mmCIF file of C-alpha atoms in Angstrom:
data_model
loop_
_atom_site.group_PDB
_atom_site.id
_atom_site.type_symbol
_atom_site.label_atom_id
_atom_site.label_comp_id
_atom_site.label_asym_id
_atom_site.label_seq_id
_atom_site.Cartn_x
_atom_site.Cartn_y
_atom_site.Cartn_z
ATOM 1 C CA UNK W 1 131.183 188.279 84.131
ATOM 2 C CA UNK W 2 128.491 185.383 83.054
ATOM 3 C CA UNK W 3 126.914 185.637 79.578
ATOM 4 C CA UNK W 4 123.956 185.175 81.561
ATOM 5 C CA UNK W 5 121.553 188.421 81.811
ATOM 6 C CA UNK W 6 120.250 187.163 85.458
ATOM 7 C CA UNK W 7 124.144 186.512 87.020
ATOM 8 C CA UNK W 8 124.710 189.944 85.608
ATOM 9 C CA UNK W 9 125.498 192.930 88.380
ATOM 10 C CA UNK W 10 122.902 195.519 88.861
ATOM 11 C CA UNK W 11 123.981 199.104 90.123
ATOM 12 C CA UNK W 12 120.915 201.879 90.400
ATOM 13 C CA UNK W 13 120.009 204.182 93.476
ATOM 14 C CA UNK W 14 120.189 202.199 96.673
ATOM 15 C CA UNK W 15 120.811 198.743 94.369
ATOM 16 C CA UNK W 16 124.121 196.817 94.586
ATOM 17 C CA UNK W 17 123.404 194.063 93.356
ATOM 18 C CA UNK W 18 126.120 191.236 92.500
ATOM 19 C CA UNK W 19 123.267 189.356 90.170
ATOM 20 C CA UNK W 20 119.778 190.070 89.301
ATOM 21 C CA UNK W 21 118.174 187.005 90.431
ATOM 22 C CA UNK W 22 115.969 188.283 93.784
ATOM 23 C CA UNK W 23 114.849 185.547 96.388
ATOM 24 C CA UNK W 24 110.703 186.642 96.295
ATOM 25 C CA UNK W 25 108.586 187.102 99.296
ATOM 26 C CA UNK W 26 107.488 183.695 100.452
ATOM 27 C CA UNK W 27 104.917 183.109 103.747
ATOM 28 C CA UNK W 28 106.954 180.082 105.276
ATOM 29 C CA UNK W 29 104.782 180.417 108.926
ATOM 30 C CA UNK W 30 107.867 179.581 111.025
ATOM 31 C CA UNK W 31 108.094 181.865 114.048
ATOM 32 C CA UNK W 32 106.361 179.571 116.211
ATOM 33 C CA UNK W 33 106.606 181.584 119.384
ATOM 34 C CA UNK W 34 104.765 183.256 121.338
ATOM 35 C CA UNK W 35 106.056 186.962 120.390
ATOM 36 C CA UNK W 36 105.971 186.005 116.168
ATOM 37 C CA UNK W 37 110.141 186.498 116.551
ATOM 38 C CA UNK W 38 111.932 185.784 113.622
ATOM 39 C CA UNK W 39 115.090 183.349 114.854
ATOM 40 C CA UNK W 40 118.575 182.664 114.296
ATOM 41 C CA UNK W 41 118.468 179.197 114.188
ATOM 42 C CA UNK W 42 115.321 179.384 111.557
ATOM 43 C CA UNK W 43 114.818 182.141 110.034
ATOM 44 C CA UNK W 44 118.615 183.408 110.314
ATOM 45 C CA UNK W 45 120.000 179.802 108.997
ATOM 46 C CA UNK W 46 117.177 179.923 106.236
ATOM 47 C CA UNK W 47 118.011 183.305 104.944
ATOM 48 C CA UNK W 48 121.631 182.772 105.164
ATOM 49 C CA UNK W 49 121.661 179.803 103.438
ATOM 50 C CA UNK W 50 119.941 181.529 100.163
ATOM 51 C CA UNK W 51 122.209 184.761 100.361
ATOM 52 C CA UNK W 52 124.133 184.449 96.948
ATOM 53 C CA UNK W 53 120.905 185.676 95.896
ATOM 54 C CA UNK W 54 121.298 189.203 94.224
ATOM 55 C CA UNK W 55 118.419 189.925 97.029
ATOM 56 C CA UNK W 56 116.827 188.890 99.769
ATOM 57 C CA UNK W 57 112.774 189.934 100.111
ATOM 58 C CA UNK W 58 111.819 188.346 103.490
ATOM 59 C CA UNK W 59 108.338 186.774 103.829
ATOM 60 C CA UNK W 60 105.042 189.250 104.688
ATOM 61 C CA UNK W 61 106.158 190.861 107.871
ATOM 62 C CA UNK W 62 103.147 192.314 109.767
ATOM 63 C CA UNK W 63 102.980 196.020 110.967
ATOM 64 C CA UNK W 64 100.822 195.568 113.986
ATOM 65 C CA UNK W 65 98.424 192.717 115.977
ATOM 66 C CA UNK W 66 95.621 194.047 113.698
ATOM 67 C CA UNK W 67 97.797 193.252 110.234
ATOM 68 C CA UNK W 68 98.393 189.290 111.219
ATOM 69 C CA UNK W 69 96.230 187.053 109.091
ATOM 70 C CA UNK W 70 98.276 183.899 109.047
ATOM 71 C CA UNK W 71 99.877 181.154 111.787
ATOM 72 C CA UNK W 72 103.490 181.709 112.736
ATOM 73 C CA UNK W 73 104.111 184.707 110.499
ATOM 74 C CA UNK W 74 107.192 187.271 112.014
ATOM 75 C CA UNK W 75 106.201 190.826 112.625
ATOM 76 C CA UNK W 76 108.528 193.795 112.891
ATOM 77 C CA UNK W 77 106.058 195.963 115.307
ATOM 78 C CA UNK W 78 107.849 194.804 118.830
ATOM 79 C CA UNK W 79 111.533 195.519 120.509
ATOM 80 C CA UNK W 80 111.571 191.373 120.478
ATOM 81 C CA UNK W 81 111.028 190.722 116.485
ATOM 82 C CA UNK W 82 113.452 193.724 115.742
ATOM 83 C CA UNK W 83 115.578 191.969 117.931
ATOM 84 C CA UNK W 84 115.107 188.781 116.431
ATOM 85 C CA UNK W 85 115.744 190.036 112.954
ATOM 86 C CA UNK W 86 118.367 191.491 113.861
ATOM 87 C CA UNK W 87 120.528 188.389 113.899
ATOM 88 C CA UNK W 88 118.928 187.420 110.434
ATOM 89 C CA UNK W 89 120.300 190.512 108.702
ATOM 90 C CA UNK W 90 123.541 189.871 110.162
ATOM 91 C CA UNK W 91 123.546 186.121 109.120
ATOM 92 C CA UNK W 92 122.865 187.591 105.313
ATOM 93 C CA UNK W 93 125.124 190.053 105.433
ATOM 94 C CA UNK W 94 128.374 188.309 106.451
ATOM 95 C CA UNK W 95 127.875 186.340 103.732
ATOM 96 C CA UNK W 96 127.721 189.348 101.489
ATOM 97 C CA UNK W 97 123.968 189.381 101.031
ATOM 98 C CA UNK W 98 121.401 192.026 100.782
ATOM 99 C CA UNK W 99 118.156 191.973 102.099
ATOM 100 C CA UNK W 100 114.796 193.401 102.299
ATOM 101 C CA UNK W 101 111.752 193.105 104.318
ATOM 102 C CA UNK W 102 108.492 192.982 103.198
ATOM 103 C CA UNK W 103 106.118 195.390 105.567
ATOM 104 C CA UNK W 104 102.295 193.526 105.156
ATOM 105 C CA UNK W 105 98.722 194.375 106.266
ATOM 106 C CA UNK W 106 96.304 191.601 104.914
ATOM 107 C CA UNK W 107 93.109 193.451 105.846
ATOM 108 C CA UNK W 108 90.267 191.281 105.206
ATOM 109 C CA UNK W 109 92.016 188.206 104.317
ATOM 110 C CA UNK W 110 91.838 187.431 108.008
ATOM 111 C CA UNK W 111 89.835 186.106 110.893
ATOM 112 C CA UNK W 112 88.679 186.857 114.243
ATOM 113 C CA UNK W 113 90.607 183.639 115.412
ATOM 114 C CA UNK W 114 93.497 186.478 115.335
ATOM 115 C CA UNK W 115 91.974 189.125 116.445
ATOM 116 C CA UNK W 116 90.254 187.530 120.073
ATOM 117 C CA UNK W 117 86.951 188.084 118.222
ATOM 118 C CA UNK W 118 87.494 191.288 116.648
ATOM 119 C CA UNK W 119 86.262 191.627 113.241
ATOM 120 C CA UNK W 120 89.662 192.125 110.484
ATOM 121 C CA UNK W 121 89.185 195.642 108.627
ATOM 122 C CA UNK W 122 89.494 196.489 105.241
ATOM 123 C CA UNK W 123 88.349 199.377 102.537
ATOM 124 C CA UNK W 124 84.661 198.259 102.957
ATOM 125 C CA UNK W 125 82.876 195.797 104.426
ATOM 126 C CA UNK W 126 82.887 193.534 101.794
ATOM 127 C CA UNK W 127 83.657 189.659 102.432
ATOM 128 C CA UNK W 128 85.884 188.424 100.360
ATOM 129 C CA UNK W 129 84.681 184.773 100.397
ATOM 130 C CA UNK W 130 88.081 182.802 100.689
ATOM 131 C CA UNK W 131 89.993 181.052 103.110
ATOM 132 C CA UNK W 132 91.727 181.866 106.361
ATOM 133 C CA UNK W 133 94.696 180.061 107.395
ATOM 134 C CA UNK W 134 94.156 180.101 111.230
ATOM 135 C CA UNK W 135 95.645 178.201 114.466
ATOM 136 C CA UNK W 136 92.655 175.807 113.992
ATOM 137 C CA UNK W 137 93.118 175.116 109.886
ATOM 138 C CA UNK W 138 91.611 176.483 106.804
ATOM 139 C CA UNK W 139 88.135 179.199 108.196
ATOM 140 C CA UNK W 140 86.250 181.571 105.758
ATOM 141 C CA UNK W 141 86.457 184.556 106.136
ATOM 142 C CA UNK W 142 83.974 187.021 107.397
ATOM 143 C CA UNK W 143 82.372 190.703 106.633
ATOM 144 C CA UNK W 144 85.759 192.875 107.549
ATOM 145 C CA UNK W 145 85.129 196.051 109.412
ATOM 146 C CA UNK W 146 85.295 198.994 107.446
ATOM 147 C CA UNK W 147 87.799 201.224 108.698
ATOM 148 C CA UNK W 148 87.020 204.170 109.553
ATOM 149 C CA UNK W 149 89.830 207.689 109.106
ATOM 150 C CA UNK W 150 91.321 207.238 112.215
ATOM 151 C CA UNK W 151 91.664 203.475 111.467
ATOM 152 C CA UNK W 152 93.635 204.763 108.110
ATOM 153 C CA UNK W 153 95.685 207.381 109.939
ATOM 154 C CA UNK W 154 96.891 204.444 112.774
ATOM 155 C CA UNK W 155 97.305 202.260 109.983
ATOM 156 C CA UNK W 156 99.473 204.578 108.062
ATOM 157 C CA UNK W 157 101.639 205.245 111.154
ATOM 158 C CA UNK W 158 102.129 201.777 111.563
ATOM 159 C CA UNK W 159 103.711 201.112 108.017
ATOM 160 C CA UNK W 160 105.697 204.628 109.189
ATOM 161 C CA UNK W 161 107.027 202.463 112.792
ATOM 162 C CA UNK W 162 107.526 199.456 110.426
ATOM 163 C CA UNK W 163 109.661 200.933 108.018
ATOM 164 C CA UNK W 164 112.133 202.670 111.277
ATOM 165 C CA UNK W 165 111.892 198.751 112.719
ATOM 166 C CA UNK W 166 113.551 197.612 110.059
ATOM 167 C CA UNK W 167 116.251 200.096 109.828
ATOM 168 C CA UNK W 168 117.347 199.415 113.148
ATOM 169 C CA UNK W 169 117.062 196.040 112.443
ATOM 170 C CA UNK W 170 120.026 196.203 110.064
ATOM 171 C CA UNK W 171 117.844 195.717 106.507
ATOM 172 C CA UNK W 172 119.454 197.643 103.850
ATOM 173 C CA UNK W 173 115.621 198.152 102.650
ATOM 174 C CA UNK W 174 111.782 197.520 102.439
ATOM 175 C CA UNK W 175 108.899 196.559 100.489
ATOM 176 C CA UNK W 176 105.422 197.531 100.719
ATOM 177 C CA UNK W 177 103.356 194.720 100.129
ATOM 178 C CA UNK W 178 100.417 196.313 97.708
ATOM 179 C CA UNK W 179 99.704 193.139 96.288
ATOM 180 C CA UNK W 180 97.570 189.838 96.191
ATOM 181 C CA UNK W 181 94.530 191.075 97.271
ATOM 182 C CA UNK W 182 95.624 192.584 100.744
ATOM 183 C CA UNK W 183 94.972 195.943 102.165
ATOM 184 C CA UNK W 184 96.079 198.052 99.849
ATOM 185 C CA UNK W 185 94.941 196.078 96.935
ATOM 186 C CA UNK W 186 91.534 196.359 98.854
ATOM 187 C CA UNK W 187 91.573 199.737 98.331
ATOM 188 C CA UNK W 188 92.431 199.558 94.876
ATOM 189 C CA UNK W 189 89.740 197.529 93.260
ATOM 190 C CA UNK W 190 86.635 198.830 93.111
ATOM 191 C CA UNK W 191 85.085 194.993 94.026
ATOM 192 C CA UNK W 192 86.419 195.382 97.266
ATOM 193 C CA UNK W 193 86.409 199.234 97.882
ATOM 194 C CA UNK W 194 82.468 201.108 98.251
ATOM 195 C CA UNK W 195 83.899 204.100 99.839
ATOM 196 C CA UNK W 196 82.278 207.116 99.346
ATOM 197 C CA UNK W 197 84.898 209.353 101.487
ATOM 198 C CA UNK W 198 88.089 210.781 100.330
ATOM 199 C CA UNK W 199 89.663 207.035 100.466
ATOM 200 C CA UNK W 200 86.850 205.766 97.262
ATOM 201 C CA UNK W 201 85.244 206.359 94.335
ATOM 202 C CA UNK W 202 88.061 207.773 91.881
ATOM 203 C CA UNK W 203 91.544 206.507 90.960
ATOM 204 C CA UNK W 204 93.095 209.008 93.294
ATOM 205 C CA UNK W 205 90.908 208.163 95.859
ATOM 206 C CA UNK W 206 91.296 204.382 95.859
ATOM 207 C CA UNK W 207 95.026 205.186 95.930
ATOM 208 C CA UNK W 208 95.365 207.685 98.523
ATOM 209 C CA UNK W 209 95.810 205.736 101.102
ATOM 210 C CA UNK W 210 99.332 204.060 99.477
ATOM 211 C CA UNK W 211 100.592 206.757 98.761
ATOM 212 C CA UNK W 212 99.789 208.811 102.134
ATOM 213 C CA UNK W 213 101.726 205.374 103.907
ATOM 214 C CA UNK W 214 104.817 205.482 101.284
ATOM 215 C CA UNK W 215 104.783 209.451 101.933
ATOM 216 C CA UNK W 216 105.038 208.868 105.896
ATOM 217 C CA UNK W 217 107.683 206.008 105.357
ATOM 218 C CA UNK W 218 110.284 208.320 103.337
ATOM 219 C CA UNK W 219 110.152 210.445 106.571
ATOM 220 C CA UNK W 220 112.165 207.736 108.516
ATOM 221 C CA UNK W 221 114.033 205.760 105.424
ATOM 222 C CA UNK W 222 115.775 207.226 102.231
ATOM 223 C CA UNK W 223 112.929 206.596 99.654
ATOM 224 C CA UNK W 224 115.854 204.419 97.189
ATOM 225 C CA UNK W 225 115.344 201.532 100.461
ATOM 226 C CA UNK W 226 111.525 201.198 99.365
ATOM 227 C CA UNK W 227 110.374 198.682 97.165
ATOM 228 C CA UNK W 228 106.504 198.321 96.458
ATOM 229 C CA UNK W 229 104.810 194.771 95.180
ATOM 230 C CA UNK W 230 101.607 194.710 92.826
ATOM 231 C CA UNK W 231 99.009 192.075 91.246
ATOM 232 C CA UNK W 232 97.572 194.573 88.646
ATOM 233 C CA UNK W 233 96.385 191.119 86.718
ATOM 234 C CA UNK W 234 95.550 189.376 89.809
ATOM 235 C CA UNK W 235 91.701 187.924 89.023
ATOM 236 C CA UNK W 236 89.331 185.307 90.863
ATOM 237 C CA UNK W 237 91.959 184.963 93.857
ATOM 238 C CA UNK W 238 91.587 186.752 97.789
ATOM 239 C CA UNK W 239 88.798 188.599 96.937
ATOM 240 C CA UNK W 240 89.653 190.480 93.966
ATOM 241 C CA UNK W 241 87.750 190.538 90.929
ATOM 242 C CA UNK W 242 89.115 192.974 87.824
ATOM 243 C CA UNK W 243 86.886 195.465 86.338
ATOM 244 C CA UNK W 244 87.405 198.431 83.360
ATOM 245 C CA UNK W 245 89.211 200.714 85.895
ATOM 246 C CA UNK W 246 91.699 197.795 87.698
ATOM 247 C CA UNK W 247 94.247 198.130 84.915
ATOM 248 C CA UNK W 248 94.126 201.928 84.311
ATOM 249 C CA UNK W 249 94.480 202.191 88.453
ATOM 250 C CA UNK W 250 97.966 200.352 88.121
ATOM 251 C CA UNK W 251 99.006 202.583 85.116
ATOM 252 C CA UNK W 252 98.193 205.387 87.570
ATOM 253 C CA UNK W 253 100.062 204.406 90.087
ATOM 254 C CA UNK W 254 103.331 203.226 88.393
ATOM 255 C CA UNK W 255 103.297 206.216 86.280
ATOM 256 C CA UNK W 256 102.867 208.574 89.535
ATOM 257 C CA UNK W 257 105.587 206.536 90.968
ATOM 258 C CA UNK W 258 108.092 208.109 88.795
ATOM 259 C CA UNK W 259 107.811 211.204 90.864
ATOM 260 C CA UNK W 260 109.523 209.373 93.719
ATOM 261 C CA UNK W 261 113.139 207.623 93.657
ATOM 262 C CA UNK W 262 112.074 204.106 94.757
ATOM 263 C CA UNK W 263 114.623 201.009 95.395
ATOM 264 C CA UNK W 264 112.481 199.130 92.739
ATOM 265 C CA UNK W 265 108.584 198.479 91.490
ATOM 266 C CA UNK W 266 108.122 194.779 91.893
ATOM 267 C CA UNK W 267 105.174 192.887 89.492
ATOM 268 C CA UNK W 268 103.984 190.038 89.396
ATOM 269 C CA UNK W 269 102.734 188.263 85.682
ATOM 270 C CA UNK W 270 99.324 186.875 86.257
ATOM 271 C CA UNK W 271 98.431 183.749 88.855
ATOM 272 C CA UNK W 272 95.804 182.667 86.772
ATOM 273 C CA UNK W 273 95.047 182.247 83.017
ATOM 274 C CA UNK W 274 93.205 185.823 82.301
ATOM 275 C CA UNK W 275 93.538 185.443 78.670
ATOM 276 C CA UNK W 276 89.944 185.112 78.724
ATOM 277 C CA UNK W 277 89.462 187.700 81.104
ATOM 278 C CA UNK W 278 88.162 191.387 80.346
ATOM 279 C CA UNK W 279 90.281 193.965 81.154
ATOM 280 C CA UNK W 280 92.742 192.003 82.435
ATOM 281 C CA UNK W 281 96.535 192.505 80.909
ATOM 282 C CA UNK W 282 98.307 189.156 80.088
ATOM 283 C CA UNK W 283 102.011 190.126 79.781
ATOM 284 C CA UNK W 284 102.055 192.623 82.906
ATOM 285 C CA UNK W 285 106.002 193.183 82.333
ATOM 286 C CA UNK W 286 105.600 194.029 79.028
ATOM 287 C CA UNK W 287 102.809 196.318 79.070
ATOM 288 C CA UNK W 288 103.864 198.485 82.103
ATOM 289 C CA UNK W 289 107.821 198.421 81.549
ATOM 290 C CA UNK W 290 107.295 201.860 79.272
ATOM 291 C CA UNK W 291 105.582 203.402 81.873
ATOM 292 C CA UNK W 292 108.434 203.364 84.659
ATOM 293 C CA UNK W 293 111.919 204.488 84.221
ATOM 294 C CA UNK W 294 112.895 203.431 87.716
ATOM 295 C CA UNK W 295 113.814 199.659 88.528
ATOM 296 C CA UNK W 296 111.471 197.330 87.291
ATOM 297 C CA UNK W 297 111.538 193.531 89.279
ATOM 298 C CA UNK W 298 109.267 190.516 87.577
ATOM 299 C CA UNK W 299 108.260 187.874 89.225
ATOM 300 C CA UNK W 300 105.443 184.887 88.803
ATOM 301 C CA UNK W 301 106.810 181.184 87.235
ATOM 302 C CA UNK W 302 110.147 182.309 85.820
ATOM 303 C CA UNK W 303 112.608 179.959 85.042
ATOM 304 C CA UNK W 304 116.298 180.698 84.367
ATOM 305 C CA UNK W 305 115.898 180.607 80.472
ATOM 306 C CA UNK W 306 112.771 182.544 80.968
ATOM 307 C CA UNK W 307 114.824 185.112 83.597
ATOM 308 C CA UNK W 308 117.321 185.739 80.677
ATOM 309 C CA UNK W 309 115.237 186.457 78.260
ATOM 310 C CA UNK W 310 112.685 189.056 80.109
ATOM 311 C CA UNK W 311 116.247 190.922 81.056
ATOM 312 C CA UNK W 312 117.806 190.531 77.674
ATOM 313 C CA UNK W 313 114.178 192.005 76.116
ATOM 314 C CA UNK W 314 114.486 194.945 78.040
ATOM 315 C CA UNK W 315 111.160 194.242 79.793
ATOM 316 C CA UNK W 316 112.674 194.043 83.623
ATOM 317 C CA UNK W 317 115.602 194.516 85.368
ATOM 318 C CA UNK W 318 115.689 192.069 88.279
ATOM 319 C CA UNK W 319 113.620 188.504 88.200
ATOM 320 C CA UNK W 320 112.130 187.242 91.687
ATOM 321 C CA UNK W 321 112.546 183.360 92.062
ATOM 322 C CA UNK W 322 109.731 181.933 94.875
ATOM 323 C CA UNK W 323 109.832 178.133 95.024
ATOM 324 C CA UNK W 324 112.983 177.519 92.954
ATOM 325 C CA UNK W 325 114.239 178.926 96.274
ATOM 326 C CA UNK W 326 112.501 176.892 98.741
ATOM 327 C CA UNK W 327 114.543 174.189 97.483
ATOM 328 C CA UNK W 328 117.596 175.336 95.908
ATOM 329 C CA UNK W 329 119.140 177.370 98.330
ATOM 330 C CA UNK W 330 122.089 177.716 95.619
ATOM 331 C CA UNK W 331 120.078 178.395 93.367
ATOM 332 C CA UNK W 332 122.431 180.988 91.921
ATOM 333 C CA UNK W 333 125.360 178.493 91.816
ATOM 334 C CA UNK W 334 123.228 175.949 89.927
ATOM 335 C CA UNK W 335 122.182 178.765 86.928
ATOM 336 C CA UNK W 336 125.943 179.540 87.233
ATOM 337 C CA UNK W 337 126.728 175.783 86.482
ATOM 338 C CA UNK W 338 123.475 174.943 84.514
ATOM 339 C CA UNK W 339 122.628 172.148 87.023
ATOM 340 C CA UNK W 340 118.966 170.712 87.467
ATOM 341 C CA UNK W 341 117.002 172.098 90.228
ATOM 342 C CA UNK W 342 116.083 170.312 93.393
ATOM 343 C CA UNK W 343 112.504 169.299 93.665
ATOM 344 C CA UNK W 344 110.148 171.444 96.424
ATOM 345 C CA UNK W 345 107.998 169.334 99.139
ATOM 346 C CA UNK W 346 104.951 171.691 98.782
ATOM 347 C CA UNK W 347 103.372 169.538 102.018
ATOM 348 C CA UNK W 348 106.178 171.454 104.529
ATOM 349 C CA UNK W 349 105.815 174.730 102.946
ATOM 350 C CA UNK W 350 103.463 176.107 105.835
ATOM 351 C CA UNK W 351 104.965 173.521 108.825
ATOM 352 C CA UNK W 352 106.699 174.960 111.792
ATOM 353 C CA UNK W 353 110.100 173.269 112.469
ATOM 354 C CA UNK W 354 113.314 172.738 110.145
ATOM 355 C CA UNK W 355 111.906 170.461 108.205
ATOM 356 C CA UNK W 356 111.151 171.253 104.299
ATOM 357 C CA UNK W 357 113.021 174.973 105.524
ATOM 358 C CA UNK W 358 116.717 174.832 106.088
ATOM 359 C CA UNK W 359 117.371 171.334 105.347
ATOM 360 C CA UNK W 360 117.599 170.819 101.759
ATOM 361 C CA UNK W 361 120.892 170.384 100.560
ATOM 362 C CA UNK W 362 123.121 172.365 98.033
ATOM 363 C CA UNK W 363 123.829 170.574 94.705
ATOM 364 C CA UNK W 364 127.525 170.368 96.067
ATOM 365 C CA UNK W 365 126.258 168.702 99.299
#
């Protein structure tokens, strides 16, 4: 076994892990068909490549027409794009992978370019002045609708579909993407949530909604195959703006998510510099790692020394590596080996095609 804390296995629940170092969600916008099918020969060859990772989260995976908010993004609502993903999971686990999928509803961090005019939705209707990546370029966004009960109960059903999608698609799990300012973060943050129903106003109001959708999805997958994501610290980015009660709606949740036996809680440590920021927490892996006794994953500009040491510190379990894996599709070999890392072409991160995907070579290459 490596000295190493990240090439260490991990055994808990649902987790068999053969090292702790997790591939992260990353939006790569390559299913550039018509049906948003994930495909062998991209998204199968791309995930395959990287599946020496401990785990494999798969990029944002919409749950219906109404959750797209980006170009060329794969969904999992349609016979085709279980189909397609199909041969992905089977690509990652012949190679003795695991993998996830990460089930995604942007809400207002949308346009109508997606919707053939329709107006996104979201907790209120609240723009939340940033950009949409559309067929045409960068848009703004708009005023979202607000969505109304029967919007929420759909909605929650289609997180519910999702989650049976990607069972029969052969994933040994899911995550439920609560994070970075989409839906459910929407709902969370009183900036972007004016609700005066049962779905606003208190911290088990503004979380309602998450729960009633992770409630419905342990009806049609053991709850140890869901993972959730959050952004407790996430500040001036899609939307969201932190106030007295962000932080303290986090705490809430993680705490109330040791009633449930979860695959994981995934964090991420702040995008932006909020050490200026009030209310915001600074070292989100340290702060909430006493409130959960489940699986705790960290993520957000980690570095293998800096992997280590969160593990070795007790503060996390499992460390999610983004664009180290763009690039270094062994990346676990080279932390293995202590070899530099291959350099990411951030101008091909979004471009359909193989190029800047499944073409950059292992350090043995």
């Amino acid at each position: 076994m490596s000295n190493q804390y990240v090439l260490q296995p991990y055994k808990k629940n649902n987790l068999n892990l053969k090292n702790r170092v997790v591939m992260a969600p990353m939006t790569r916008s390559r299913a550039h068909n018509e049906g948003k099918v994930a495909t062998d020969g991209l998204q199968g060859l791309y995930y395959g490549q990287r599946a020496s990772a401990g785990l494999i989260i798969t990029e944002g995976s919409q749950v219906s027409e109404q959750a797209v908010g980006y170009i060329n993004t794969p969904g999992i609502h349609t016979d085709a794009q279980v189909e397609g993903w199909k041969k992905v999971t089977k690509r990652v686990h012949d190679k003795d992978g695991k993998i996830f999928i990460q089930l995604w509803h942007v809400g207002r961090i949308s346009h109508p370019d997606f919707h053939n005019g329709e107006l996104p939705v979201s907790a209120s209707a609240i723009n939340p002045n940033a950009k949409s990546f559309t067929p045409e370029g960068f848009k703004d966004t708009v005023t979202p609708r607000e969505m109304t009960i029967e919007d929420i109960k759909t909605t929650v059903n289609d997180f519910k579909n999702a989650a049976a999608n990607a069972m029969e698609a052969g994933f040994d799990g899911v995550e439920i993407h609560s994070s970075n300012g989409y839906l459910f973060q929407q709902f969370f943050n009183g900036c972007s949530n004016k609700r005066t129903d049962d779905y606003g106003g208190s911290i088990e109001n503004r979380t309602r909604f998450f729960f009633e959708v992770l409630d419905a999805m342990k009806d049609v997958i053991p709850q140890e195959k869901i993972g959730v994501r959050f952004n407790p610290s996430l500040n001036g980015l899609f939307g969201i703006t932190i106030d007295g009660e962000t932080i303290p709606t986090f705490e809430y949740i993680i705490k109330k998510l040791n009633d449930y036996n979860l695959a994981y809680v995934h964090l991420s440590e702040p995008f932006t510099d909020v050490s200026e920021v009030p209310f915001a927490v600074t070292e989100i892996a340290k702060h909430f790692r006493p409130l959960y006794k489940g699986t705790l994953m960290i993520n957000g500009g980690f570095d293998q020394d800096k992997g280590n040491k969160v593990i070795q510190e007790g503060y996390a379990d499992l460390v999610a590596y983004g664009k180290p894996f763009i690039s270094n599709p062994d990346l676990v070999a080279r932390f293995e080996q202590n070899l530099d890392l291959a350099a990411w072409d951030q101008e091909t991160f979004y471009t359909p095609g193989a190029k800047g995907y499944t073409d950059y070579p292992k350090a043995s290459e």
